[in-house]
Amino acid sequence: MAEDSWERARRVLAAAGLSPDRLARCRPLDGGTYNTVEELLLTDGTRQVLKVPPPETAPGLRHERELLVSEAEFYRSAATVDVPAPRVVAMGGRHLLMTACPGQSWDGTLTPDEQTALRAELGGLVARLHQVTGPGFGYPSGALGPLAPDWRTAFTTMYDAVLDDARRYRAWLPRPVEEVARTAKAAYDSLDEVTTPRLVHFDLWRGNILVDRSDGTPRIGGLIDGERMFWGDPLGDFVSLALLGDIEQDTAFLTGYQNAGGNADFGAAARQRLALYRSYLYLIMLIETVPRAVDDDQVAWVREAVAPQLVAALEDIGRRGAGRSNG
């Protein structure tokens, strides 16, 4: 480990009121695509995680400023409903220090029965997250301005920002930016049904779900990387939870979600909003390849796997909008 990382870890521990001499090891963690993430092993055997954002001059999407503010907000909120997630140890202007959760990222080694049980458990945890309400709508980081009094204002601001990113970076999209904007606008009326800002992680793909096998039976060890969270419509979480797929096919998750009090409404307006949120996430995945300067293989994968999903979401919005007009 480079000396600067070691010294930075010692400084962060000292700022948190912990003796720097307790640092036994500092190693990078894989899986992060934006921030620098390191595991700190202390002399008493406990583990902490240090997250440091890229330099302020680094290119990024507009909503990615002050991501650690949102991440800390997610962890504090998750703690209020006893959802396993890192707990904030200390936060500074350029770092977030948190506890480490047990387990490893969800991988392909689970049996079908284990996956079914975990999806049901996950559904219950997400339902508890969605019980947490916020003071307004939007990103708590303030990256796109203060929280809005209504979801339509907040989400259209979020959507406009990512379209501005597409123009600024001249990102390749399977449809022209202005066509995407027009199509999305047809679904904006459905946003008015959302009247309470609720906690939305928005990045709950399997890489951000830790599975703990320490007791033999796999359990959810923690929901991590809450930096993309916002206050908004709980349906937003169903996109990453079924990344590149259809959450309505995930019966185990939906059963666990509903049994824990979650409202999985898939009426016409809800499906319109879900298509809108799908298009938002898939836009981000396509556009971020430019500022992150990913390699050619990753660009090819995103265009092959994500672009068709964006097109499908936009077509879904268009069909539902036409159906409503003709009704």
GROMACS .gro file of C-alpha atoms in nm:
model
  327
    1MET     CA    1   0.000   0.000   0.000
    2ALA     CA    2   0.137   0.339  -0.095
    3GLU     CA    3   0.255   0.551   0.196
    4ASP     CA    4   0.012   0.832   0.119
    5SER     CA    5  -0.286   0.597   0.164
    6TRP     CA    6  -0.147   0.471   0.493
    7GLU     CA    7  -0.088   0.822   0.621
    8ARG     CA    8  -0.430   0.936   0.504
    9ALA     CA    9  -0.589   0.647   0.693
   10ARG     CA   10  -0.397   0.743   1.008
   11ARG     CA   11  -0.508   1.106   0.975
   12VAL     CA   12  -0.872   1.002   0.930
   13LEU     CA   13  -0.858   0.778   1.236
   14ALA     CA   14  -0.707   1.059   1.442
   15ALA     CA   15  -0.976   1.302   1.324
   16ALA     CA   16  -1.239   1.045   1.431
   17GLY     CA   17  -1.092   1.034   1.781
   18LEU     CA   18  -0.923   0.698   1.731
   19SER     CA   19  -0.554   0.638   1.787
   20PRO     CA   20  -0.368   0.615   1.454
   21ASP     CA   21  -0.151   0.348   1.615
   22ARG     CA   22  -0.452   0.115   1.604
   23LEU     CA   23  -0.414   0.086   1.226
   24ALA     CA   24  -0.273  -0.258   1.145
   25ARG     CA   25  -0.344  -0.277   0.772
   26CYS     CA   26  -0.482  -0.066   0.490
   27ARG     CA   27  -0.580  -0.227   0.161
   28PRO     CA   28  -0.784  -0.122  -0.142
   29LEU     CA   29  -1.124  -0.279  -0.200
   30ASP     CA   30  -1.241  -0.373  -0.546
   31GLY     CA   31  -1.581  -0.306  -0.693
   32GLY     CA   32  -1.603   0.072  -0.661
   33THR     CA   33  -1.639   0.257  -0.988
   34TYR     CA   34  -1.616   0.617  -0.872
   35ASN     CA   35  -1.469   0.666  -0.524
   36THR     CA   36  -1.149   0.522  -0.379
   37VAL     CA   37  -1.245   0.258  -0.120
   38GLU     CA   38  -1.007   0.108   0.136
   39GLU     CA   39  -1.046  -0.141   0.419
   40LEU     CA   40  -0.880  -0.046   0.747
   41LEU     CA   41  -0.799  -0.335   0.979
   42LEU     CA   42  -0.746  -0.222   1.338
   43THR     CA   43  -0.526  -0.391   1.594
   44ASP     CA   44  -0.829  -0.525   1.785
   45GLY     CA   45  -0.946  -0.709   1.472
   46THR     CA   46  -1.230  -0.474   1.382
   47ARG     CA   47  -1.267  -0.355   1.023
   48GLN     CA   48  -1.363  -0.014   0.896
   49VAL     CA   49  -1.407   0.119   0.544
   50LEU     CA   50  -1.270   0.450   0.423
   51LYS     CA   51  -1.419   0.608   0.113
   52VAL     CA   52  -1.253   0.904  -0.058
   53PRO     CA   53  -1.401   1.083  -0.362
   54PRO     CA   54  -1.199   1.168  -0.673
   55PRO     CA   55  -1.050   1.519  -0.700
   56GLU     CA   56  -1.304   1.794  -0.745
   57THR     CA   57  -1.153   1.861  -1.086
   58ALA     CA   58  -1.226   1.506  -1.206
   59PRO     CA   59  -1.499   1.481  -1.471
   60GLY     CA   60  -1.830   1.341  -1.359
   61LEU     CA   61  -2.205   1.364  -1.393
   62ARG     CA   62  -2.382   1.661  -1.238
   63HIS     CA   63  -2.556   1.459  -0.967
   64GLU     CA   64  -2.226   1.301  -0.860
   65ARG     CA   65  -2.104   1.601  -0.662
   66GLU     CA   66  -2.096   1.544  -0.284
   67LEU     CA   67  -2.197   1.179  -0.317
   68LEU     CA   68  -2.061   1.101   0.028
   69VAL     CA   69  -2.321   1.333   0.182
   70SER     CA   70  -2.594   1.116   0.031
   71GLU     CA   71  -2.417   0.796   0.132
   72ALA     CA   72  -2.391   0.903   0.495
   73GLU     CA   73  -2.759   1.000   0.488
   74PHE     CA   74  -2.850   0.654   0.362
   75TYR     CA   75  -2.657   0.477   0.638
   76ARG     CA   76  -2.801   0.697   0.911
   77SER     CA   77  -3.150   0.638   0.776
   78ALA     CA   78  -3.101   0.261   0.742
   79ALA     CA   79  -2.997   0.246   1.106
   80THR     CA   80  -3.333   0.392   1.215
   81VAL     CA   81  -3.517   0.086   1.076
   82ASP     CA   82  -3.251  -0.169   1.175
   83VAL     CA   83  -3.149  -0.256   0.819
   84PRO     CA   84  -2.797  -0.405   0.802
   85ALA     CA   85  -2.571  -0.145   0.646
   86PRO     CA   86  -2.247   0.030   0.737
   87ARG     CA   87  -2.270   0.272   1.027
   88VAL     CA   88  -2.107   0.613   0.997
   89VAL     CA   89  -1.798   0.648   1.218
   90ALA     CA   90  -1.686   0.991   1.098
   91MET     CA   91  -1.729   1.216   0.800
   92GLY     CA   92  -1.501   1.492   0.681
   93GLY     CA   93  -1.501   1.720   0.382
   94ARG     CA   94  -1.319   1.465   0.167
   95HIS     CA   95  -1.381   1.128   0.330
   96LEU     CA   96  -1.636   0.897   0.487
   97LEU     CA   97  -1.530   0.646   0.752
   98MET     CA   98  -1.776   0.368   0.825
   99THR     CA   99  -1.800   0.026   0.983
  100ALA     CA  100  -1.753  -0.280   0.762
  101CYS     CA  101  -2.040  -0.524   0.714
  102PRO     CA  102  -1.989  -0.900   0.716
  103GLY     CA  103  -1.998  -1.101   0.396
  104GLN     CA  104  -1.907  -1.080   0.031
  105SER     CA  105  -2.091  -0.940  -0.270
  106TRP     CA  106  -2.373  -1.163  -0.393
  107ASP     CA  107  -2.219  -1.399  -0.649
  108GLY     CA  108  -2.306  -1.701  -0.857
  109THR     CA  109  -2.225  -1.965  -0.594
  110LEU     CA  110  -2.567  -1.965  -0.426
  111THR     CA  111  -2.809  -2.251  -0.480
  112PRO     CA  112  -3.158  -2.175  -0.619
  113ASP     CA  113  -3.312  -2.232  -0.273
  114GLU     CA  114  -3.058  -2.002  -0.110
  115GLN     CA  115  -3.126  -1.733  -0.368
  116THR     CA  116  -3.502  -1.759  -0.315
  117ALA     CA  117  -3.461  -1.721   0.062
  118LEU     CA  118  -3.223  -1.428   0.021
  119ARG     CA  119  -3.450  -1.248  -0.224
  120ALA     CA  120  -3.738  -1.280   0.023
  121GLU     CA  121  -3.517  -1.150   0.305
  122LEU     CA  122  -3.401  -0.865   0.081
  123GLY     CA  123  -3.763  -0.776   0.003
  124GLY     CA  124  -3.834  -0.736   0.372
  125LEU     CA  125  -3.530  -0.515   0.424
  126VAL     CA  126  -3.615  -0.290   0.131
  127ALA     CA  127  -3.972  -0.254   0.259
  128ARG     CA  128  -3.828  -0.130   0.589
  129LEU     CA  129  -3.606   0.118   0.406
  130HIS     CA  130  -3.910   0.252   0.226
  131GLN     CA  131  -4.074   0.331   0.560
  132VAL     CA  132  -3.819   0.607   0.615
  133THR     CA  133  -3.942   0.948   0.503
  134GLY     CA  134  -3.736   1.254   0.422
  135PRO     CA  135  -3.771   1.633   0.452
  136GLY     CA  136  -3.819   1.686   0.078
  137PHE     CA  137  -3.764   1.527  -0.262
  138GLY     CA  138  -3.435   1.477  -0.446
  139TYR     CA  139  -3.066   1.423  -0.372
  140PRO     CA  140  -2.973   1.521  -0.014
  141SER     CA  141  -2.624   1.611  -0.136
  142GLY     CA  142  -2.759   1.933  -0.284
  143ALA     CA  143  -2.576   1.856  -0.608
  144LEU     CA  144  -2.878   1.964  -0.812
  145GLY     CA  145  -3.001   2.227  -0.569
  146PRO     CA  146  -3.208   2.210  -0.252
  147LEU     CA  147  -3.468   1.943  -0.190
  148ALA     CA  148  -3.793   2.008  -0.378
  149PRO     CA  149  -4.144   2.021  -0.227
  150ASP     CA  150  -4.282   1.774  -0.480
  151TRP     CA  151  -4.153   1.468  -0.666
  152ARG     CA  152  -4.232   1.597  -1.013
  153THR     CA  153  -4.007   1.899  -0.963
  154ALA     CA  154  -3.728   1.688  -0.813
  155PHE     CA  155  -3.729   1.408  -1.067
  156THR     CA  156  -3.763   1.626  -1.375
  157THR     CA  157  -3.463   1.822  -1.245
  158MET     CA  158  -3.271   1.496  -1.206
  159TYR     CA  159  -3.369   1.381  -1.555
  160ASP     CA  160  -3.285   1.714  -1.716
  161ALA     CA  161  -2.944   1.708  -1.545
  162VAL     CA  162  -2.850   1.370  -1.689
  163LEU     CA  163  -2.965   1.478  -2.035
  164ASP     CA  164  -2.745   1.787  -1.997
  165ASP     CA  165  -2.458   1.549  -1.913
  166ALA     CA  166  -2.528   1.358  -2.234
  167ARG     CA  167  -2.503   1.679  -2.436
  168ARG     CA  168  -2.196   1.803  -2.251
  169TYR     CA  169  -2.002   1.479  -2.296
  170ARG     CA  170  -2.147   1.408  -2.642
  171ALA     CA  171  -2.230   1.061  -2.515
  172TRP     CA  172  -2.350   0.795  -2.755
  173LEU     CA  173  -2.715   0.705  -2.701
  174PRO     CA  174  -2.939   0.474  -2.905
  175ARG     CA  175  -3.188   0.760  -2.946
  176PRO     CA  176  -3.119   1.135  -2.993
  177VAL     CA  177  -3.117   1.332  -2.667
  178GLU     CA  178  -3.409   1.553  -2.770
  179GLU     CA  179  -3.617   1.248  -2.860
  180VAL     CA  180  -3.543   1.097  -2.518
  181ALA     CA  181  -3.649   1.424  -2.353
  182ARG     CA  182  -3.978   1.437  -2.545
  183THR     CA  183  -4.059   1.074  -2.470
  184ALA     CA  184  -3.986   1.109  -2.098
  185LYS     CA  185  -4.201   1.420  -2.073
  186ALA     CA  186  -4.503   1.213  -2.175
  187ALA     CA  187  -4.474   1.024  -1.843
  188TYR     CA  188  -4.427   1.322  -1.612
  189ASP     CA  189  -4.794   1.346  -1.512
  190SER     CA  190  -4.761   1.006  -1.341
  191LEU     CA  191  -4.506   1.155  -1.100
  192ASP     CA  192  -4.779   1.359  -0.933
  193GLU     CA  193  -4.909   1.044  -0.762
  194VAL     CA  194  -4.601   1.039  -0.537
  195THR     CA  195  -4.669   1.265  -0.241
  196THR     CA  196  -4.434   1.138   0.033
  197PRO     CA  197  -4.052   1.144  -0.004
  198ARG     CA  198  -3.918   0.803   0.093
  199LEU     CA  199  -3.569   0.657   0.118
  200VAL     CA  200  -3.453   0.512  -0.215
  201HIS     CA  201  -3.109   0.346  -0.244
  202PHE     CA  202  -3.125   0.329  -0.627
  203ASP     CA  203  -2.816   0.109  -0.665
  204LEU     CA  204  -2.921  -0.226  -0.517
  205TRP     CA  205  -2.773  -0.452  -0.781
  206ARG     CA  206  -2.611  -0.768  -0.649
  207GLY     CA  207  -2.266  -0.613  -0.620
  208ASN     CA  208  -2.397  -0.385  -0.344
  209ILE     CA  209  -2.566  -0.663  -0.147
  210LEU     CA  210  -2.334  -0.851   0.089
  211VAL     CA  211  -2.410  -1.213   0.170
  212ASP     CA  212  -2.286  -1.342   0.506
  213ARG     CA  213  -2.222  -1.718   0.533
  214SER     CA  214  -2.055  -1.714   0.875
  215ASP     CA  215  -2.341  -1.907   1.040
  216GLY     CA  216  -2.374  -2.158   0.759
  217THR     CA  217  -2.705  -2.033   0.621
  218PRO     CA  218  -2.653  -1.736   0.388
  219ARG     CA  219  -2.807  -1.412   0.515
  220ILE     CA  220  -2.794  -1.050   0.401
  221GLY     CA  221  -2.486  -0.906   0.572
  222GLY     CA  222  -2.531  -0.549   0.455
  223LEU     CA  223  -2.659  -0.312   0.190
  224ILE     CA  224  -2.364  -0.097   0.087
  225ASP     CA  225  -2.268   0.190  -0.147
  226GLY     CA  226  -2.566   0.410  -0.067
  227GLU     CA  227  -2.413   0.710  -0.245
  228ARG     CA  228  -2.683   0.721  -0.515
  229MET     CA  229  -2.969   0.750  -0.269
  230PHE     CA  230  -3.243   1.007  -0.299
  231TRP     CA  231  -3.571   1.095  -0.132
  232GLY     CA  232  -3.847   1.000  -0.373
  233ASP     CA  233  -4.061   0.719  -0.510
  234PRO     CA  234  -3.990   0.370  -0.368
  235LEU     CA  235  -4.058   0.226  -0.714
  236GLY     CA  236  -3.720   0.370  -0.812
  237ASP     CA  237  -3.547   0.093  -0.621
  238PHE     CA  238  -3.712  -0.175  -0.833
  239VAL     CA  239  -3.492  -0.083  -1.130
  240SER     CA  240  -3.151  -0.177  -0.985
  241LEU     CA  241  -3.305  -0.462  -0.785
  242ALA     CA  242  -3.394  -0.618  -1.121
  243LEU     CA  243  -3.108  -0.465  -1.318
  244LEU     CA  244  -3.161  -0.522  -1.691
  245GLY     CA  245  -3.464  -0.733  -1.600
  246ASP     CA  246  -3.824  -0.715  -1.476
  247ILE     CA  247  -3.897  -0.686  -1.103
  248GLU     CA  248  -4.245  -0.834  -1.157
  249GLN     CA  249  -4.075  -1.167  -1.233
  250ASP     CA  250  -3.900  -1.168  -0.893
  251THR     CA  251  -4.180  -1.329  -0.694
  252ALA     CA  252  -3.961  -1.413  -0.392
  253PHE     CA  253  -3.852  -1.052  -0.353
  254LEU     CA  254  -4.203  -0.913  -0.401
  255THR     CA  255  -4.349  -1.161  -0.150
  256GLY     CA  256  -4.093  -1.058   0.111
  257TYR     CA  257  -4.151  -0.693   0.029
  258GLN     CA  258  -4.529  -0.713   0.061
  259ASN     CA  259  -4.518  -0.933   0.372
  260ALA     CA  260  -4.311  -0.660   0.540
  261GLY     CA  261  -4.563  -0.392   0.451
  262GLY     CA  262  -4.422  -0.273   0.118
  263ASN     CA  263  -4.667  -0.149  -0.143
  264ALA     CA  264  -4.586  -0.312  -0.477
  265ASP     CA  265  -4.846  -0.143  -0.693
  266PHE     CA  266  -4.812  -0.212  -1.064
  267GLY     CA  267  -5.108  -0.015  -1.191
  268ALA     CA  268  -5.092   0.191  -1.510
  269ALA     CA  269  -4.939   0.502  -1.353
  270ALA     CA  270  -4.691   0.297  -1.150
  271ARG     CA  271  -4.572   0.112  -1.460
  272GLN     CA  272  -4.533   0.447  -1.637
  273ARG     CA  273  -4.315   0.575  -1.355
  274LEU     CA  274  -4.117   0.251  -1.343
  275ALA     CA  275  -4.041   0.284  -1.715
  276LEU     CA  276  -3.930   0.641  -1.652
  277TYR     CA  277  -3.694   0.532  -1.371
  278ARG     CA  278  -3.557   0.252  -1.587
  279SER     CA  279  -3.475   0.501  -1.860
  280TYR     CA  280  -3.307   0.729  -1.604
  281LEU     CA  281  -3.075   0.460  -1.470
  282TYR     CA  282  -2.988   0.326  -1.813
  283LEU     CA  283  -2.910   0.678  -1.935
  284ILE     CA  284  -2.669   0.718  -1.646
  285MET     CA  285  -2.501   0.384  -1.725
  286LEU     CA  286  -2.447   0.485  -2.087
  287ILE     CA  287  -2.339   0.844  -2.028
  288GLU     CA  288  -2.100   0.780  -1.739
  289THR     CA  289  -1.871   0.575  -1.965
  290VAL     CA  290  -1.743   0.904  -2.109
  291PRO     CA  291  -1.626   1.092  -1.796
  292ARG     CA  292  -1.499   0.767  -1.646
  293ALA     CA  293  -1.304   0.689  -1.963
  294VAL     CA  294  -1.382   0.317  -1.942
  295ASP     CA  295  -1.208   0.076  -2.174
  296ASP     CA  296  -1.339  -0.035  -2.512
  297ASP     CA  297  -1.464  -0.370  -2.382
  298GLN     CA  298  -1.675  -0.201  -2.115
  299VAL     CA  299  -1.812   0.049  -2.367
  300ALA     CA  300  -1.905  -0.239  -2.598
  301TRP     CA  301  -2.078  -0.428  -2.314
  302VAL     CA  302  -2.279  -0.123  -2.205
  303ARG     CA  303  -2.392  -0.054  -2.559
  304GLU     CA  304  -2.486  -0.418  -2.614
  305ALA     CA  305  -2.656  -0.483  -2.279
  306VAL     CA  306  -2.786  -0.146  -2.159
  307ALA     CA  307  -2.882   0.041  -2.478
  308PRO     CA  308  -3.161  -0.208  -2.570
  309GLN     CA  309  -3.300  -0.174  -2.218
  310LEU     CA  310  -3.308   0.205  -2.253
  311VAL     CA  311  -3.488   0.172  -2.586
  312ALA     CA  312  -3.737  -0.072  -2.433
  313ALA     CA  313  -3.809   0.166  -2.143
  314LEU     CA  314  -3.864   0.458  -2.378
  315GLU     CA  315  -4.090   0.249  -2.598
  316ASP     CA  316  -4.282   0.141  -2.289
  317ILE     CA  317  -4.336   0.506  -2.196
  318GLY     CA  318  -4.450   0.582  -2.549
  319ARG     CA  319  -4.698   0.293  -2.561
  320ARG     CA  320  -4.846   0.371  -2.224
  321GLY     CA  321  -4.871   0.740  -2.309
  322ALA     CA  322  -5.047   0.659  -2.635
  323GLY     CA  323  -5.282   0.420  -2.456
  324ARG     CA  324  -5.374   0.687  -2.204
  325SER     CA  325  -5.436   0.941  -2.482
  326ASN     CA  326  -5.658   0.700  -2.669
  327GLY     CA  327  -5.843   0.600  -2.356
   0.00000   0.00000   0.00000
